Short mmCIF file of C-alpha atoms and ligand atoms in Angstrom, two decimals:
data_model
loop_
_atom_site.label_atom_id
_atom_site.label_comp_id
_atom_site.label_asym_id
_atom_site.label_seq_id
_atom_site.Cartn_x
_atom_site.Cartn_y
_atom_site.Cartn_z
CA UNK A 1 104.91 127.63 118.55
CA UNK A 2 103.54 124.54 116.80
CA UNK A 3 105.13 122.59 113.98
CA UNK A 4 103.37 123.20 110.67
CA UNK A 5 103.47 120.70 107.82
CA UNK A 6 103.21 122.04 104.27
CA UNK A 7 103.39 118.92 102.08
CA UNK A 8 103.69 118.88 98.30
CA UNK A 9 102.46 115.90 96.29
CA UNK A 10 103.80 116.33 92.77
CA UNK A 11 102.01 113.21 91.50
CA UNK A 12 103.20 112.38 87.94
CA UNK A 13 104.41 115.90 87.12
CA UNK A 14 107.66 117.86 86.51
CA UNK A 15 110.72 116.94 84.49
CA UNK A 16 113.98 116.26 86.30
CA UNK A 17 115.30 119.77 85.57
CA UNK A 18 112.11 121.32 86.91
CA UNK A 19 112.39 119.13 90.00
CA UNK A 20 115.95 120.27 90.65
CA UNK A 21 114.98 123.93 90.19
CA UNK A 22 112.08 123.45 92.61
CA UNK A 23 114.26 122.01 95.34
CA UNK A 24 116.98 124.63 94.83
CA UNK A 25 114.39 127.38 95.18
CA UNK A 26 112.81 125.95 98.33
CA UNK A 27 116.24 125.27 99.84
CA UNK A 28 117.86 128.61 98.99
CA UNK A 29 115.42 131.38 98.15
CA UNK A 30 112.85 131.22 100.87
CA UNK A 31 111.30 134.03 102.90
CA UNK A 32 112.33 135.41 106.28
CA UNK A 33 109.52 133.57 108.02
CA UNK A 34 110.75 130.26 106.72
CA UNK A 35 114.32 131.04 107.75
CA UNK A 36 113.42 132.44 111.15
CA UNK A 37 111.04 129.64 112.12
CA UNK A 38 112.51 126.68 110.29
CA UNK A 39 112.35 124.38 113.31
CA UNK A 40 108.57 124.85 113.25
CA UNK A 41 108.16 124.19 109.55
CA UNK A 42 108.33 120.62 108.34
CA UNK A 43 108.38 120.85 104.55
CA UNK A 44 107.64 117.61 102.73
CA UNK A 45 107.88 116.96 98.99
CA UNK A 46 106.45 113.66 97.74
CA UNK A 47 108.17 113.15 94.41
CA UNK A 48 108.37 110.48 91.68
CA UNK A 49 110.60 107.54 92.69
CA UNK A 50 113.34 108.34 90.18
CA UNK A 51 113.90 111.80 91.65
CA UNK A 52 114.19 110.78 95.30
CA UNK A 53 117.93 110.08 95.45
CA UNK A 54 119.15 113.12 93.50
CA UNK A 55 116.78 115.44 95.40
CA UNK A 56 117.85 113.97 98.74
CA UNK A 57 121.39 114.98 97.85
CA UNK A 58 120.24 118.61 97.41
CA UNK A 59 117.72 118.88 100.23
CA UNK A 60 118.52 120.07 103.72
CA UNK A 61 115.29 121.60 104.95
CA UNK A 62 112.90 119.58 102.74
CA UNK A 63 111.94 115.99 103.57
CA UNK A 64 111.78 113.90 100.40
CA UNK A 65 108.96 111.34 100.37
CA UNK A 66 107.89 108.68 97.88
CA UNK A 67 104.28 108.73 96.67
CA UNK A 68 103.84 105.00 97.22
CA UNK A 69 105.70 101.83 98.21
CA UNK A 70 105.21 98.21 97.25
CA UNK A 71 103.24 95.82 99.47
CA UNK A 72 105.87 93.13 98.79
CA UNK A 73 109.32 93.09 100.34
CA UNK A 74 111.34 91.70 97.42
CA UNK A 75 111.36 89.20 94.61
CA UNK A 76 109.89 88.62 91.16
CA UNK A 77 107.54 91.63 91.01
CA UNK A 78 108.47 93.53 87.88
CA UNK A 79 108.09 97.27 88.28
CA UNK A 80 107.72 97.35 92.06
CA UNK A 81 109.72 99.63 94.37
CA UNK A 82 110.19 98.16 97.84
CA UNK A 83 110.64 99.61 101.27
CA UNK A 84 114.27 98.36 101.46
CA UNK A 85 115.06 100.20 98.24
CA UNK A 86 113.61 103.41 99.67
CA UNK A 87 115.49 102.87 102.93
CA UNK A 88 118.74 102.30 101.05
CA UNK A 89 118.53 105.78 99.47
CA UNK A 90 117.50 107.44 102.76
CA UNK A 91 114.02 108.32 101.58
CA UNK A 92 112.35 110.27 104.40
CA UNK A 93 108.85 108.79 104.16
CA UNK A 94 106.02 107.66 101.89
CA UNK A 95 102.42 108.52 101.08
CA UNK A 96 100.02 105.60 101.60
CA UNK A 97 96.44 105.14 100.46
CA UNK A 98 96.12 108.21 98.27
CA UNK A 99 92.69 108.23 96.63
CA UNK A 100 94.31 108.04 93.19
CA UNK A 101 96.02 104.81 94.26
CA UNK A 102 92.74 103.53 95.70
CA UNK A 103 90.58 104.49 92.72
CA UNK A 104 92.82 104.22 89.65
CA UNK A 105 95.10 101.40 90.82
CA UNK A 106 92.46 99.53 92.86
CA UNK A 107 94.31 99.63 96.19
CA UNK A 108 92.10 98.14 98.87
CA UNK A 109 92.03 98.85 102.60
CA UNK A 110 93.74 95.47 103.14
CA UNK A 111 96.58 96.33 100.80
CA UNK A 112 97.01 99.72 102.45
CA UNK A 113 97.07 98.03 105.85
CA UNK A 114 99.88 95.77 104.60
CA UNK A 115 101.86 98.86 103.58
CA UNK A 116 101.22 100.54 106.93
CA UNK A 117 102.60 97.47 108.71
CA UNK A 118 105.63 97.36 106.40
CA UNK A 119 106.33 101.01 107.31
CA UNK A 120 105.99 100.07 110.97
CA UNK A 121 108.46 97.17 110.59
CA UNK A 122 110.97 99.34 108.74
CA UNK A 123 110.47 102.52 110.78
CA UNK A 124 109.44 104.48 107.71
CA UNK A 125 107.39 107.64 108.34
CA UNK A 126 104.22 107.88 106.26
CA UNK A 127 101.30 110.09 105.37
CA UNK A 128 98.12 108.01 105.37
CA UNK A 129 95.36 109.47 103.17
CA UNK A 130 91.66 109.01 103.86
CA UNK A 131 88.56 110.71 102.49
CA UNK A 132 85.06 110.14 101.19
CA UNK A 133 83.82 110.49 97.61
CA UNK A 134 80.98 112.74 96.50
CA UNK A 135 78.26 110.12 96.67
CA UNK A 136 79.29 109.13 100.18
CA UNK A 137 79.27 112.76 101.30
CA UNK A 138 75.87 113.43 99.74
CA UNK A 139 74.48 110.40 101.55
CA UNK A 140 75.82 111.72 104.86
CA UNK A 141 78.31 108.85 105.14
CA UNK A 142 81.54 110.89 105.14
CA UNK A 143 82.53 110.24 108.74
CA UNK A 144 81.61 106.55 108.54
CA UNK A 145 83.87 106.18 105.51
CA UNK A 146 86.75 107.96 107.23
CA UNK A 147 86.37 105.77 110.32
CA UNK A 148 86.33 102.59 108.26
CA UNK A 149 89.35 103.61 106.19
CA UNK A 150 91.24 104.48 109.36
CA UNK A 151 90.28 101.35 111.28
CA UNK A 152 91.14 99.09 108.35
CA UNK A 153 94.44 100.80 107.60
CA UNK A 154 95.58 100.80 111.23
CA UNK A 155 94.94 97.15 112.18
CA UNK A 156 97.97 95.95 114.14
CA UNK A 157 99.65 99.35 114.03
CA UNK A 158 101.03 101.09 117.12
CA UNK A 159 104.04 103.26 116.16
CA UNK A 160 102.05 106.47 115.86
CA UNK A 161 105.17 108.63 115.92
CA UNK A 162 105.67 107.52 112.29
CA UNK A 163 102.28 108.70 111.13
CA UNK A 164 100.75 111.83 109.64
CA UNK A 165 97.11 111.64 108.55
CA UNK A 166 95.85 113.50 105.48
CA UNK A 167 92.14 114.07 105.10
CA UNK A 168 91.48 114.48 101.40
CA UNK A 169 87.83 114.46 100.35
CA UNK A 170 87.99 112.83 96.92
CA UNK A 171 85.46 115.24 95.41
CA UNK A 172 87.69 118.24 96.25
CA UNK A 173 90.87 116.82 94.67
CA UNK A 174 91.94 118.32 91.37
CA UNK A 175 88.73 120.31 90.93
CA UNK A 176 90.05 123.76 91.85
CA UNK A 177 87.26 123.95 94.44
CA UNK A 178 88.41 123.21 97.98
CA UNK A 179 86.04 122.16 100.74
CA UNK A 180 84.30 125.04 102.55
CA UNK A 181 86.29 126.13 105.59
CA UNK A 182 83.41 125.39 107.98
CA UNK A 183 83.17 121.87 106.60
CA UNK A 184 86.93 121.43 106.96
CA UNK A 185 86.59 122.54 110.58
CA UNK A 186 83.84 120.04 111.22
CA UNK A 187 85.76 117.18 109.61
CA UNK A 188 88.98 118.17 111.43
CA UNK A 189 87.14 118.15 114.71
CA UNK A 190 85.70 114.71 114.07
CA UNK A 191 89.01 113.21 112.93
CA UNK A 192 91.06 114.68 115.76
CA UNK A 193 88.56 113.42 118.35
CA UNK A 194 88.35 109.99 116.76
CA UNK A 195 92.13 109.61 116.72
CA UNK A 196 92.45 110.79 120.29
CA UNK A 197 89.77 108.45 121.59
CA UNK A 198 90.70 105.36 119.59
CA UNK A 199 94.36 105.68 118.64
CA UNK A 200 96.83 108.52 119.33
CA UNK A 201 96.97 112.17 118.42
CA UNK A 202 98.95 112.56 115.20
CA UNK A 203 99.34 115.60 112.93
CA UNK A 204 96.39 115.90 110.56
CA UNK A 205 96.53 117.66 107.18
CA UNK A 206 93.81 118.81 104.80
CA UNK A 207 94.15 118.14 101.06
CA UNK A 208 91.96 118.92 98.06
CA UNK A 209 92.50 121.92 95.74
CA UNK A 210 94.58 123.72 98.37
CA UNK A 211 95.74 127.19 97.33
CA UNK A 212 97.05 130.06 99.42
CA UNK A 213 93.76 131.03 101.10
CA UNK A 214 92.89 127.49 101.99
CA UNK A 215 96.37 126.83 103.37
CA UNK A 216 95.79 129.66 105.82
CA UNK A 217 92.13 129.22 106.72
CA UNK A 218 92.14 125.42 106.83
CA UNK A 219 94.84 125.55 109.49
CA UNK A 220 93.78 128.70 111.37
CA UNK A 221 92.12 127.62 114.62
CA UNK A 222 91.05 124.22 113.27
CA UNK A 223 93.53 121.95 115.04
CA UNK A 224 94.98 120.88 111.70
CA UNK A 225 98.77 120.82 111.35
CA UNK A 226 99.09 121.52 107.66
CA UNK A 227 98.06 120.83 104.09
CA UNK A 228 98.76 118.29 101.37
CA UNK A 229 98.97 120.16 98.10
CA UNK A 230 98.77 118.81 94.56
CA UNK A 231 98.65 121.15 91.58
CA UNK A 232 99.52 124.33 93.50
CA UNK A 233 102.70 122.74 94.81
CA UNK A 234 104.29 122.44 91.36
CA UNK A 235 105.41 126.07 91.15
CA UNK A 236 107.97 126.61 93.94
CA UNK A 237 107.13 130.32 94.28
CA UNK A 238 103.49 129.52 94.85
CA UNK A 239 104.36 126.66 97.21
CA UNK A 240 106.67 128.93 99.18
CA UNK A 241 103.70 131.21 99.88
CA UNK A 242 101.69 128.18 100.93
CA UNK A 243 104.51 127.23 103.34
CA UNK A 244 104.38 130.68 104.95
CA UNK A 245 100.59 130.75 105.12
CA UNK A 246 100.41 127.26 106.61
CA UNK A 247 102.89 128.25 109.30
CA UNK A 248 100.85 131.38 110.05
CA UNK A 249 97.57 129.46 110.13
CA UNK A 250 98.79 126.63 112.34
CA UNK A 251 100.16 129.16 114.81
CA UNK A 252 97.13 131.49 114.63
CA UNK A 253 99.36 134.34 113.51
CA UNK A 254 97.74 137.24 111.73
CA UNK A 255 99.34 137.03 108.33
CA UNK A 256 101.89 139.77 107.66
CA UNK A 257 102.48 140.53 104.00
CA UNK A 258 106.02 141.79 104.69
CA UNK A 259 107.06 138.27 105.44
CA UNK A 260 106.71 137.46 101.77
CA UNK A 261 109.88 139.45 101.16
CA UNK A 262 112.86 137.19 100.62
CA UNK A 263 115.16 137.16 103.61
P1 13P B 1 95.10 119.02 94.27
O1 13P B 1 95.71 120.00 95.25
O2 13P B 1 95.63 119.15 92.90
O3 13P B 1 93.61 119.04 94.36
O4 13P B 1 95.57 117.56 94.77
C1 13P B 1 95.37 117.23 96.09
C2 13P B 1 96.00 115.93 96.38
O5 13P B 1 95.56 114.89 95.92
C3 13P B 1 97.22 115.94 97.20
O6 13P B 1 97.60 114.66 97.57
#
């Protein structure tokens, strides 16, 4: 049995009450599969900073991640949230280099590398996001872009046990149209080989308009360990199905509808 990683990225969504209901549902009302195989299911929820501490207090099976962390350690940086702050509330990990941070907030490869090294220094697990945009894909540059983003982010980094990689093609994020499964397979193959040959094998996730079908087929026989889910992670009932389907896909289990029944 392999460990599957269904990861939710809420982005800037959900009120505090909705967040609490979400975590209570995922902690208490899950299906038999999730209960029976919990050691093989690593559920992650990347939530807004202000919800981390209260959700940590409610979460037993769910790892609570931040969606970002500052590149500075402390000082006169109004509005920043530092790694020590996250450590001091037992935050389980952070997302780094999400394409929305890169594109909307102008995060560069150098800045992301700084954050990777801060996570290394502070032993903070992280999900590093990489992925090409539409123009780069159309020009046949997708794999070059992924390589460059990886190489730049990982300069000076060696604690691979802290790292999960998320491949999120920018053009598939938030569009409702995920990448074709064959293309996911091809990209997964490239990324897994590249990591193995140049770095270390780490769990790799697919992200970009993931819904139930994609959660299953993107992980079934592709070598991927899970999915990073945006909009379809906001409803806990829908995300619970994604958890089950990701587990089934990662372990090449023919999906059994009965397992949807609450246990
Ligand atoms: P969507 O699932 O909404 O496309 O978002 C994907 C994503 O960016 C997860 O980090």
